[in-house]
Amino acid sequence: MAEPVSGPRAQSESKALMRRARRRIPGGVNSPVRAYGAVGGAPPFIARGRGPRIFDVDGNGYLDYVGSWGPLILGHAPPAVVRAVKRAATLGASFGAPTPGEVEIAEAICRALPAVEQLRFVSSGTEAAMSALRLARAATGRRKILKFEGGYHGHADALLLGAGSGVATLGIPGSPGVPEEFTKLTAQVPYNDLSAVAGAFRNHGEDLACVIVEPVAGNMGCVPPRPGFLEGLREICDRHGALLIFDEVMTGFRVAWGGAQRRYKVSPDLTCLGKVVGGGLPAAAYGGSRALMQQVAPAGPVYQAGTLSGNPLAVAAGLETLRQLERPGVYERLEARSTALAAGLRARAEARGIEFCSAAVGGMFGFAFHPGPLRNLEDARAAHTGRFKRFFRAMLEAGIYLPPSPYESAFMSLAHRRADIAETLRAAESAFDKAARVR
Ligand SMILES: *Cc1c(COP(=O)(O)O)cnc(C)c1O
């Protein structure tokens, strides 16, 4: 159900709001990538969303492939989720006491992810990854961690080193304010490179508490694991007594029911979840075997807490989202759409002789002006940023809202129809023509 777009792309309201925002909020935004630093121009301020579309304060409509960076797998304002949140809000927003919904969503998640026997809810993916690390260090009695270049696991101190997402977009190695002593405990190697992982274990030996990995990397574009990569990590961790943490904040319930661990049949020790499990509200979680999770307070000594953890509104939104996703055929449909779009883009670029690659896994996809395939951050960095920028701007002007950085994945929702994909590919024709002129 397409809604009319009002005339040419007006921007006056968005620009006026940005001027006000910059006075009171650093860079005018509450998360860096929203500022459009990598693509230029003023970001539209969004007034509302419905299904696959969003509408800005100037009355422009867009087909949205950001989906709030992953949570909105059902599209914007899905009626069942809106009803669930309204019902929960009527009963009271928060109690700081146990509520029935928390038990239900914990049971639903454990049913979907066999490696998660117990879990703890938190409010953001950052908190989930930070807490999982603390638990891994406590459980192994070791201090160091291994991550991958371009992997993003939130903004906890130890994890900012060589991070993807907004950190990669800004091109900074880490962040001022993070003492070297902290990052010295973080080792990192290229994604998809098992021999580098083995090398890190030779160097850091019995000091490594865990390997934390995005099982499909989504914060340096969309980079699927090479066949055998995740299995290899499992084996190396077992051999060295380190824990394997799958950061499925993005991939959980996004690439398959039960996430990447079900899709690739590799069982991690700890799992981080977020985004989709909150249905668009702030919720995330970390979990694993009963034996590990029993070490978390108050069952055990590893401290971790949160005033709004397991918030009733967020839990209601997450639970209803999971209910919708458990229906048969949902992920097949989602993947068919992402694959059609990724392949369609590639075909149109190829027809113009443009170096271009794309990938799609479940409801996430990515593309790059690079001959491909992308295997790691170094590949992602070699992509043509000028062409990306030109393509992005042309698509935005045509009403297609893509992630404003080459280091981010794009997201398909169940609200996107075949006609929406066709509309997107039509817009891509002239966007590629414009990008091709950038040398
Ligand atoms: C988004 C993301 C995070 C951080 O989650 P926030 O809710 O933004 O703190 C962590 N890990 C991965 C893989 C992510 O994609």
CSV table of C-alpha atoms and ligand atoms in Angstrom, one decimal:
chain,number,residue,atom,x,y,z
A,1,MET,CA,0.0,0.0,0.0
A,2,ALA,CA,2.2,2.9,-1.3
A,3,GLU,CA,1.4,6.3,0.1
A,4,PRO,CA,1.8,9.4,-2.0
A,5,VAL,CA,5.1,11.3,-1.7
A,6,SER,CA,4.7,15.1,-1.6
A,7,GLY,CA,6.4,16.6,-4.7
A,8,PRO,CA,10.1,17.1,-4.9
A,9,ARG,CA,12.2,16.1,-1.9
A,10,ALA,CA,11.7,19.0,0.5
A,11,GLN,CA,14.2,19.2,3.4
A,12,SER,CA,13.4,22.5,5.2
A,13,GLU,CA,11.9,20.9,8.4
A,14,SER,CA,14.7,18.3,8.7
A,15,LYS,CA,17.4,21.0,8.2
A,16,ALA,CA,15.8,23.3,10.8
A,17,LEU,CA,15.5,20.4,13.3
A,18,MET,CA,19.2,19.5,12.7
A,19,ARG,CA,20.3,23.1,13.4
A,20,ARG,CA,18.4,22.9,16.8
A,21,ALA,CA,19.7,19.4,17.5
A,22,ARG,CA,23.3,20.3,16.9
A,23,ARG,CA,23.0,22.9,19.6
A,24,ARG,CA,22.0,20.4,22.3
A,25,ILE,CA,23.1,17.0,21.2
A,26,PRO,CA,26.7,16.2,20.1
A,27,GLY,CA,26.6,16.1,16.2
A,28,GLY,CA,22.9,16.5,16.4
A,29,VAL,CA,22.4,12.7,16.9
A,30,ASN,CA,22.2,10.1,19.6
A,31,SER,CA,24.2,7.5,17.7
A,32,PRO,CA,27.0,8.6,15.3
A,33,VAL,CA,26.0,6.9,12.0
A,34,ARG,CA,22.7,8.8,12.0
A,35,ALA,CA,24.6,12.0,11.2
A,36,TYR,CA,25.3,11.0,7.6
A,37,GLY,CA,29.0,11.8,8.0
A,38,ALA,CA,30.0,9.1,5.4
A,39,VAL,CA,27.5,10.2,2.7
A,40,GLY,CA,27.1,13.9,3.2
A,41,GLY,CA,23.9,15.9,3.2
A,42,ALA,CA,21.4,16.3,6.0
A,43,PRO,CA,19.7,13.3,7.4
A,44,PRO,CA,15.9,13.3,7.2
A,45,PHE,CA,14.1,13.5,10.6
A,46,ILE,CA,11.6,10.7,10.7
A,47,ALA,CA,8.0,11.4,11.7
A,48,ARG,CA,6.5,7.9,11.4
A,49,GLY,CA,6.7,4.5,9.8
A,50,ARG,CA,4.2,2.0,8.4
A,51,GLY,CA,5.1,-1.4,7.0
A,52,PRO,CA,8.2,-1.1,4.8
A,53,ARG,CA,8.0,2.7,4.6
A,54,ILE,CA,9.0,5.6,6.7
A,55,PHE,CA,8.0,9.3,6.3
A,56,ASP,CA,10.0,12.3,7.2
A,57,VAL,CA,8.9,15.6,8.8
A,58,ASP,CA,8.9,17.2,5.3
A,59,GLY,CA,6.4,14.7,4.0
A,60,ASN,CA,8.8,12.6,1.9
A,61,GLY,CA,8.2,8.8,1.9
A,62,TYR,CA,11.0,6.2,1.7
A,63,LEU,CA,11.2,2.5,1.3
A,64,ASP,CA,13.2,1.6,4.4
A,65,TYR,CA,16.1,-0.9,4.3
A,66,VAL,CA,17.5,0.1,7.7
A,67,GLY,CA,14.6,-1.0,9.9
A,68,SER,CA,16.1,0.8,12.9
A,69,TRP,CA,19.3,-1.1,12.2
A,70,GLY,CA,17.8,-4.6,12.5
A,71,PRO,CA,15.0,-4.8,15.1
A,72,LEU,CA,12.1,-4.2,12.8
A,73,ILE,CA,11.9,-7.5,11.0
A,74,LEU,CA,8.1,-7.2,10.8
A,75,GLY,CA,8.2,-3.7,9.4
A,76,HIS,CA,7.1,-0.5,11.0
A,77,ALA,CA,4.3,-0.4,13.5
A,78,PRO,CA,3.0,-4.0,13.0
A,79,PRO,CA,-0.5,-4.0,14.4
A,80,ALA,CA,0.0,-7.1,16.7
A,81,VAL,CA,3.1,-5.6,18.3
A,82,VAL,CA,1.4,-2.2,18.7
A,83,ARG,CA,-1.5,-3.9,20.4
A,84,ALA,CA,0.8,-5.8,22.7
A,85,VAL,CA,2.8,-2.7,23.7
A,86,LYS,CA,-0.4,-0.7,24.3
A,87,ARG,CA,-1.8,-3.5,26.5
A,88,ALA,CA,1.5,-3.6,28.5
A,89,ALA,CA,1.6,0.2,28.9
A,90,THR,CA,-1.9,0.3,30.3
A,91,LEU,CA,-0.8,-2.1,33.0
A,92,GLY,CA,2.2,0.0,34.0
A,93,ALA,CA,5.6,0.7,32.3
A,94,SER,CA,8.0,-0.8,34.8
A,95,PHE,CA,8.1,-2.3,38.3
A,96,GLY,CA,11.6,-3.3,39.0
A,97,ALA,CA,10.2,-6.6,40.1
A,98,PRO,CA,9.7,-10.0,38.3
A,99,THR,CA,6.8,-10.0,35.7
A,100,PRO,CA,5.2,-12.9,33.9
A,101,GLY,CA,6.3,-11.8,30.4
A,102,GLU,CA,10.0,-12.2,31.3
A,103,VAL,CA,9.4,-15.9,32.0
A,104,GLU,CA,7.5,-16.4,28.7
A,105,ILE,CA,10.1,-14.7,26.5
A,106,ALA,CA,13.0,-16.6,28.3
A,107,GLU,CA,11.2,-19.9,27.6
A,108,ALA,CA,10.5,-18.9,24.0
A,109,ILE,CA,14.1,-18.0,23.3
A,110,CYS,CA,15.5,-21.2,25.0
A,111,ARG,CA,13.1,-23.2,22.8
A,112,ALA,CA,14.5,-21.6,19.7
A,113,LEU,CA,18.2,-21.8,20.7
A,114,PRO,CA,19.3,-25.1,22.1
A,115,ALA,CA,22.6,-23.7,23.3
A,116,VAL,CA,20.8,-21.3,25.5
A,117,GLU,CA,19.5,-23.0,28.6
A,118,GLN,CA,19.3,-19.9,30.7
A,119,LEU,CA,19.5,-16.2,29.9
A,120,ARG,CA,19.6,-12.8,31.5
A,121,PHE,CA,17.8,-9.8,29.9
A,122,VAL,CA,19.5,-6.4,29.6
A,123,SER,CA,18.6,-3.2,27.8
A,124,SER,CA,21.1,-3.0,24.9
A,125,GLY,CA,23.4,-5.2,22.8
A,126,THR,CA,26.3,-3.3,24.3
A,127,GLU,CA,25.3,-4.5,27.7
A,128,ALA,CA,24.8,-8.0,26.5
A,129,ALA,CA,28.3,-8.3,25.0
A,130,MET,CA,29.9,-6.6,27.9
A,131,SER,CA,28.2,-8.9,30.4
A,132,ALA,CA,29.0,-12.0,28.4
A,133,LEU,CA,32.7,-11.1,28.4
A,134,ARG,CA,32.7,-10.6,32.2
A,135,LEU,CA,31.1,-14.0,32.6
A,136,ALA,CA,33.6,-15.6,30.2
A,137,ARG,CA,36.5,-14.1,32.1
A,138,ALA,CA,35.0,-15.2,35.4
A,139,ALA,CA,34.3,-18.7,34.2
A,140,THR,CA,37.7,-19.3,32.8
A,141,GLY,CA,39.8,-17.3,35.2
A,142,ARG,CA,41.6,-15.7,32.2
A,143,ARG,CA,41.9,-12.1,31.2
A,144,LYS,CA,42.3,-11.8,27.5
A,145,ILE,CA,39.7,-11.9,24.7
A,146,LEU,CA,40.0,-12.4,21.0
A,147,LYS,CA,37.8,-10.5,18.6
A,148,PHE,CA,37.8,-9.9,14.8
A,149,GLU,CA,38.8,-6.8,12.9
A,150,GLY,CA,35.6,-5.1,11.8
A,151,GLY,CA,33.5,-7.0,14.4
A,152,TYR,CA,31.2,-4.7,16.4
A,153,HIS,CA,30.0,-5.7,19.8
A,154,GLY,CA,28.7,-2.5,21.2
A,155,HIS,CA,30.8,0.3,22.8
A,156,ALA,CA,32.2,-1.4,25.9
A,157,ASP,CA,35.9,-0.3,26.4
A,158,ALA,CA,37.5,-3.6,25.7
A,159,LEU,CA,35.5,-4.1,22.5
A,160,LEU,CA,36.1,-0.8,20.7
A,161,LEU,CA,39.5,-1.9,19.3
A,162,GLY,CA,39.2,-2.3,15.5
A,163,ALA,CA,35.5,-2.2,15.7
A,164,GLY,CA,33.2,-2.1,12.7
A,165,SER,CA,29.9,-0.1,12.3
A,166,GLY,CA,30.2,3.5,13.3
A,167,VAL,CA,33.8,3.2,14.5
A,168,ALA,CA,34.8,1.9,11.1
A,169,THR,CA,32.7,4.6,9.4
A,170,LEU,CA,34.6,7.3,11.3
A,171,GLY,CA,37.9,5.6,10.5
A,172,ILE,CA,39.2,5.7,14.1
A,173,PRO,CA,41.3,2.9,15.6
A,174,GLY,CA,39.4,2.9,18.9
A,175,SER,CA,38.4,5.7,21.1
A,176,PRO,CA,40.1,8.3,23.3
A,177,GLY,CA,39.0,7.6,26.8
A,178,VAL,CA,39.8,3.9,26.6
A,179,PRO,CA,43.1,3.3,28.5
A,180,GLU,CA,45.7,1.3,26.6
A,181,GLU,CA,45.7,-1.1,29.6
A,182,PHE,CA,42.2,-2.2,28.7
A,183,THR,CA,42.7,-2.7,25.0
A,184,LYS,CA,46.0,-4.6,25.7
A,185,LEU,CA,43.8,-7.4,26.9
A,186,THR,CA,42.0,-7.5,23.5
A,187,ALA,CA,43.6,-9.4,20.7
A,188,GLN,CA,42.2,-9.2,17.2
A,189,VAL,CA,42.6,-11.0,13.9
A,190,PRO,CA,41.0,-10.8,10.4
A,191,TYR,CA,37.5,-12.3,10.0
A,192,ASN,CA,37.3,-15.6,8.2
A,193,ASP,CA,40.9,-16.4,8.9
A,194,LEU,CA,41.3,-19.6,11.0
A,195,SER,CA,45.1,-19.7,10.8
A,196,ALA,CA,45.3,-16.2,12.3
A,197,VAL,CA,43.0,-17.4,15.1
A,198,ALA,CA,45.4,-20.3,15.7
A,199,GLY,CA,48.3,-17.9,15.7
A,200,ALA,CA,46.6,-15.7,18.3
A,201,PHE,CA,46.2,-18.8,20.5
A,202,ARG,CA,49.8,-19.6,20.1
A,203,ASN,CA,50.8,-16.0,21.1
A,204,HIS,CA,48.3,-15.6,24.0
A,205,GLY,CA,48.0,-19.2,24.9
A,206,GLU,CA,46.3,-19.9,28.1
A,207,ASP,CA,45.4,-16.2,28.7
A,208,LEU,CA,42.5,-16.1,26.2
A,209,ALA,CA,39.1,-16.4,28.0
A,210,CYS,CA,37.0,-16.3,24.9
A,211,VAL,CA,36.6,-15.6,21.2
A,212,ILE,CA,33.7,-13.3,20.5
A,213,VAL,CA,32.4,-13.3,16.9
A,214,GLU,CA,29.5,-12.1,14.8
A,215,PRO,CA,28.6,-15.5,13.1
A,216,VAL,CA,27.6,-13.5,10.0
A,217,ALA,CA,29.6,-10.2,10.2
A,218,GLY,CA,27.1,-7.4,9.7
A,219,ASN,CA,29.1,-4.3,10.8
A,220,MET,CA,31.6,-4.2,7.9
A,221,GLY,CA,28.9,-4.6,5.3
A,222,CYS,CA,27.4,-8.1,5.2
A,223,VAL,CA,30.2,-10.7,5.3
A,224,PRO,CA,29.0,-14.4,5.6
A,225,PRO,CA,31.3,-16.9,7.4
A,226,ARG,CA,33.4,-19.0,5.0
A,227,PRO,CA,32.4,-22.7,5.1
A,228,GLY,CA,34.1,-24.3,8.1
A,229,PHE,CA,35.0,-21.0,9.8
A,230,LEU,CA,32.5,-21.2,12.6
A,231,GLU,CA,33.2,-24.9,13.1
A,232,GLY,CA,36.9,-24.2,13.2
A,233,LEU,CA,36.4,-21.6,15.9
A,234,ARG,CA,34.4,-24.1,17.9
A,235,GLU,CA,37.2,-26.6,17.6
A,236,ILE,CA,40.1,-24.2,18.5
A,237,CYS,CA,38.2,-22.9,21.5
A,238,ASP,CA,37.6,-26.4,22.8
A,239,ARG,CA,41.2,-27.3,22.3
A,240,HIS,CA,42.4,-24.3,24.3
A,241,GLY,CA,39.7,-24.3,27.0
A,242,ALA,CA,38.4,-20.9,25.8
A,243,LEU,CA,34.7,-20.0,25.5
A,244,LEU,CA,33.1,-19.3,22.2
A,245,ILE,CA,30.7,-16.3,22.2
A,246,PHE,CA,28.4,-15.8,19.3
A,247,ASP,CA,27.3,-12.1,19.2
A,248,GLU,CA,23.9,-12.7,17.6
A,249,VAL,CA,22.6,-9.2,18.5
A,250,MET,CA,22.2,-8.7,14.8
A,251,THR,CA,21.8,-12.3,13.5
A,252,GLY,CA,19.6,-13.7,16.2
A,253,PHE,CA,16.1,-14.3,14.7
A,254,ARG,CA,17.3,-12.3,11.7
A,255,VAL,CA,19.1,-15.0,9.6
A,256,ALA,CA,17.0,-17.9,10.8
A,257,TRP,CA,14.6,-18.9,13.6
A,258,GLY,CA,17.1,-19.5,16.4
A,259,GLY,CA,19.8,-17.4,14.6
A,260,ALA,CA,23.1,-18.2,12.9
A,261,GLN,CA,23.8,-21.0,15.4
A,262,ARG,CA,20.8,-22.9,14.1
A,263,ARG,CA,21.5,-22.0,10.5
A,264,TYR,CA,25.1,-23.1,10.6
A,265,LYS,CA,24.7,-25.8,13.3
A,266,VAL,CA,27.5,-24.6,15.5
A,267,SER,CA,26.9,-24.4,19.2
A,268,PRO,CA,28.5,-21.5,21.1
A,269,ASP,CA,29.1,-21.4,24.8
A,270,LEU,CA,27.5,-18.0,25.2
A,271,THR,CA,25.1,-16.1,23.0
A,272,CYS,CA,24.3,-12.4,22.9
A,273,LEU,CA,20.9,-11.3,21.5
A,274,GLY,CA,19.3,-7.9,21.0
A,275,LYS,CA,17.6,-6.0,18.2
A,276,VAL,CA,14.8,-8.4,17.0
A,277,VAL,CA,14.2,-9.8,20.5
A,278,GLY,CA,13.1,-6.4,21.6
A,279,GLY,CA,10.7,-5.9,18.7
A,280,GLY,CA,11.9,-2.3,18.3
A,281,LEU,CA,12.0,-1.5,22.0
A,282,PRO,CA,15.2,-1.6,24.1
A,283,ALA,CA,15.8,-5.2,25.0
A,284,ALA,CA,18.8,-7.6,24.7
A,285,ALA,CA,20.0,-10.7,26.4
A,286,TYR,CA,22.9,-13.0,27.0
A,287,GLY,CA,22.6,-16.7,27.7
A,288,GLY,CA,24.2,-20.1,27.6
A,289,SER,CA,24.4,-23.4,29.5
A,290,ARG,CA,22.9,-23.6,32.9
A,291,ALA,CA,26.3,-24.3,34.4
A,292,LEU,CA,27.7,-21.0,33.0
A,293,MET,CA,24.6,-18.8,33.7
A,294,GLN,CA,24.4,-20.1,37.3
A,295,GLN,CA,27.5,-18.1,37.9
A,296,VAL,CA,25.6,-14.8,37.3
A,297,ALA,CA,24.3,-13.0,40.4
A,298,PRO,CA,22.2,-13.7,42.4
A,299,ALA,CA,22.6,-17.4,41.6
A,300,GLY,CA,26.4,-16.9,41.5
A,301,PRO,CA,29.1,-14.3,42.2
A,302,VAL,CA,29.4,-12.5,38.7
A,303,TYR,CA,27.6,-9.2,39.2
A,304,GLN,CA,25.3,-7.7,36.6
A,305,ALA,CA,22.1,-5.8,37.1
A,306,GLY,CA,19.7,-3.3,35.4
A,307,THR,CA,16.9,-1.0,36.6
A,308,LEU,CA,14.9,-1.5,33.4
A,309,SER,CA,16.1,-5.0,32.5
A,310,GLY,CA,13.2,-7.2,31.3
A,311,ASN,CA,11.1,-4.1,30.9
A,312,PRO,CA,7.4,-5.1,30.5
A,313,LEU,CA,6.9,-3.0,27.3
A,314,ALA,CA,10.0,-4.3,25.6
A,315,VAL,CA,9.3,-7.9,26.6
A,316,ALA,CA,5.7,-7.6,25.2
A,317,ALA,CA,7.0,-6.2,21.9
A,318,GLY,CA,9.7,-8.9,21.7
A,319,LEU,CA,7.4,-11.7,22.6
A,320,GLU,CA,4.8,-10.8,20.0
A,321,THR,CA,7.6,-10.4,17.4
A,322,LEU,CA,8.8,-13.9,18.1
A,323,ARG,CA,5.3,-15.2,17.9
A,324,GLN,CA,5.0,-13.8,14.4
A,325,LEU,CA,8.4,-15.2,13.4
A,326,GLU,CA,7.7,-18.7,14.5
A,327,ARG,CA,5.2,-19.3,11.7
A,328,PRO,CA,6.3,-21.7,9.0
A,329,GLY,CA,7.8,-20.2,5.8
A,330,VAL,CA,8.6,-16.8,7.3
A,331,TYR,CA,12.4,-17.0,6.9
A,332,GLU,CA,12.2,-18.6,3.5
A,333,ARG,CA,10.1,-15.6,2.4
A,334,LEU,CA,12.4,-13.1,4.0
A,335,GLU,CA,15.5,-14.7,2.4
A,336,ALA,CA,13.8,-14.9,-1.0
A,337,ARG,CA,13.3,-11.1,-0.9
A,338,SER,CA,16.8,-10.3,0.3
A,339,THR,CA,18.4,-12.6,-2.3
A,340,ALA,CA,16.2,-11.1,-5.1
A,341,LEU,CA,17.3,-7.6,-4.2
A,342,ALA,CA,21.0,-8.4,-3.7
A,343,ALA,CA,21.1,-10.4,-7.0
A,344,GLY,CA,19.0,-7.7,-8.8
A,345,LEU,CA,21.5,-5.0,-7.7
A,346,ARG,CA,24.4,-7.1,-8.8
A,347,ALA,CA,22.9,-7.7,-12.2
A,348,ARG,CA,22.3,-4.0,-12.8
A,349,ALA,CA,25.8,-3.1,-11.8
A,350,GLU,CA,27.3,-5.8,-14.0
A,351,ALA,CA,25.3,-4.6,-17.0
A,352,ARG,CA,27.1,-1.3,-16.6
A,353,GLY,CA,30.5,-2.8,-16.1
A,354,ILE,CA,30.7,-1.6,-12.5
A,355,GLU,CA,32.7,-3.6,-10.0
A,356,PHE,CA,30.1,-4.6,-7.4
A,357,CYS,CA,29.3,-7.4,-5.0
A,358,SER,CA,26.4,-8.2,-2.8
A,359,ALA,CA,25.5,-10.8,-0.2
A,360,ALA,CA,22.2,-11.8,1.5
A,361,VAL,CA,21.6,-14.1,4.5
A,362,GLY,CA,18.1,-14.5,5.8
A,363,GLY,CA,16.8,-11.0,6.4
A,364,MET,CA,20.1,-9.2,6.2
A,365,PHE,CA,22.0,-8.1,3.1
A,366,GLY,CA,24.8,-5.9,2.0
A,367,PHE,CA,26.6,-4.6,-1.1
A,368,ALA,CA,29.9,-2.9,-1.9
A,369,PHE,CA,31.5,-1.3,-4.9
A,370,HIS,CA,34.2,-4.0,-4.9
A,371,PRO,CA,34.7,-7.0,-7.2
A,372,GLY,CA,34.0,-9.3,-4.1
A,373,PRO,CA,33.3,-11.4,-2.4
A,374,LEU,CA,34.1,-9.5,0.9
A,375,ARG,CA,35.9,-11.8,3.3
A,376,ASN,CA,37.0,-9.3,6.0
A,377,LEU,CA,37.5,-5.7,7.0
A,378,GLU,CA,40.5,-5.2,4.6
A,379,ASP,CA,38.3,-6.1,1.7
A,380,ALA,CA,35.5,-3.8,2.9
A,381,ARG,CA,38.0,-1.0,3.2
A,382,ALA,CA,39.1,-1.5,-0.4
A,383,ALA,CA,35.6,-0.8,-1.7
A,384,HIS,CA,35.0,2.4,-3.7
A,385,THR,CA,33.5,4.9,-1.2
A,386,GLY,CA,32.9,7.7,-3.8
A,387,ARG,CA,30.6,5.4,-5.8
A,388,PHE,CA,28.9,4.2,-2.7
A,389,LYS,CA,28.2,7.8,-1.7
A,390,ARG,CA,26.9,8.8,-5.1
A,391,PHE,CA,24.7,5.7,-5.2
A,392,PHE,CA,23.4,6.2,-1.7
A,393,ARG,CA,22.4,9.8,-2.5
A,394,ALA,CA,20.7,8.9,-5.7
A,395,MET,CA,18.7,6.2,-4.0
A,396,LEU,CA,17.7,8.5,-1.2
A,397,GLU,CA,16.5,11.1,-3.7
A,398,ALA,CA,14.5,8.3,-5.4
A,399,GLY,CA,12.8,7.4,-2.1
A,400,ILE,CA,15.0,4.4,-1.1
A,401,TYR,CA,16.4,4.6,2.4
A,402,LEU,CA,19.6,2.6,2.7
A,403,PRO,CA,22.2,2.5,5.5
A,404,PRO,CA,24.2,5.7,5.2
A,405,SER,CA,27.6,3.9,5.5
A,406,PRO,CA,29.4,1.2,3.5
A,407,TYR,CA,30.2,-0.5,6.8
A,408,GLU,CA,26.7,-1.4,7.7
A,409,SER,CA,24.3,-4.2,6.7
A,410,ALA,CA,20.9,-3.5,5.2
A,411,PHE,CA,17.7,-5.2,6.5
A,412,MET,CA,14.7,-6.7,4.8
A,413,SER,CA,11.4,-7.0,6.6
A,414,LEU,CA,8.4,-9.2,6.2
A,415,ALA,CA,6.4,-6.1,5.2
A,416,HIS,CA,8.5,-5.6,2.0
A,417,ARG,CA,6.6,-7.0,-1.0
A,418,ARG,CA,7.8,-8.1,-4.4
A,419,ALA,CA,6.5,-4.8,-5.8
A,420,ASP,CA,8.8,-2.9,-3.3
A,421,ILE,CA,11.8,-4.9,-4.5
A,422,ALA,CA,10.9,-4.0,-8.1
A,423,GLU,CA,10.5,-0.3,-7.2
A,424,THR,CA,14.0,-0.4,-5.5
A,425,LEU,CA,15.6,-2.1,-8.5
A,426,ARG,CA,14.0,0.5,-10.9
A,427,ALA,CA,15.5,3.3,-8.7
A,428,ALA,CA,18.9,1.5,-8.8
A,429,GLU,CA,19.1,1.8,-12.6
A,430,SER,CA,19.7,5.5,-12.6
A,431,ALA,CA,21.6,5.4,-9.3
A,432,PHE,CA,24.1,3.0,-10.9
A,433,ASP,CA,24.4,5.3,-13.9
A,434,LYS,CA,25.3,8.2,-11.6
A,435,ALA,CA,27.7,6.1,-9.6
A,436,ALA,CA,29.4,4.8,-12.7
A,437,ARG,CA,30.5,8.4,-13.5
A,438,VAL,CA,32.4,8.7,-10.3
A,439,ARG,CA,36.1,7.7,-10.9
B,1,LIG,C1,24.0,-3.6,17.2
B,1,LIG,C2,25.0,-4.5,17.7
B,1,LIG,C3,25.5,-4.5,19.0
B,1,LIG,C4,25.2,-3.3,20.0
B,1,LIG,O1,23.8,-3.3,20.3
B,1,LIG,P1,23.2,-1.9,20.9
B,1,LIG,O2,21.8,-2.3,21.3
B,1,LIG,O3,23.4,-0.9,19.8
B,1,LIG,O4,24.1,-1.6,22.1
B,1,LIG,C5,26.3,-5.5,19.4
B,1,LIG,N1,26.7,-6.5,18.6
B,1,LIG,C6,26.3,-6.5,17.3
B,1,LIG,C7,26.7,-7.7,16.5
B,1,LIG,C8,25.4,-5.6,16.8
B,1,LIG,O5,25.0,-5.6,15.5
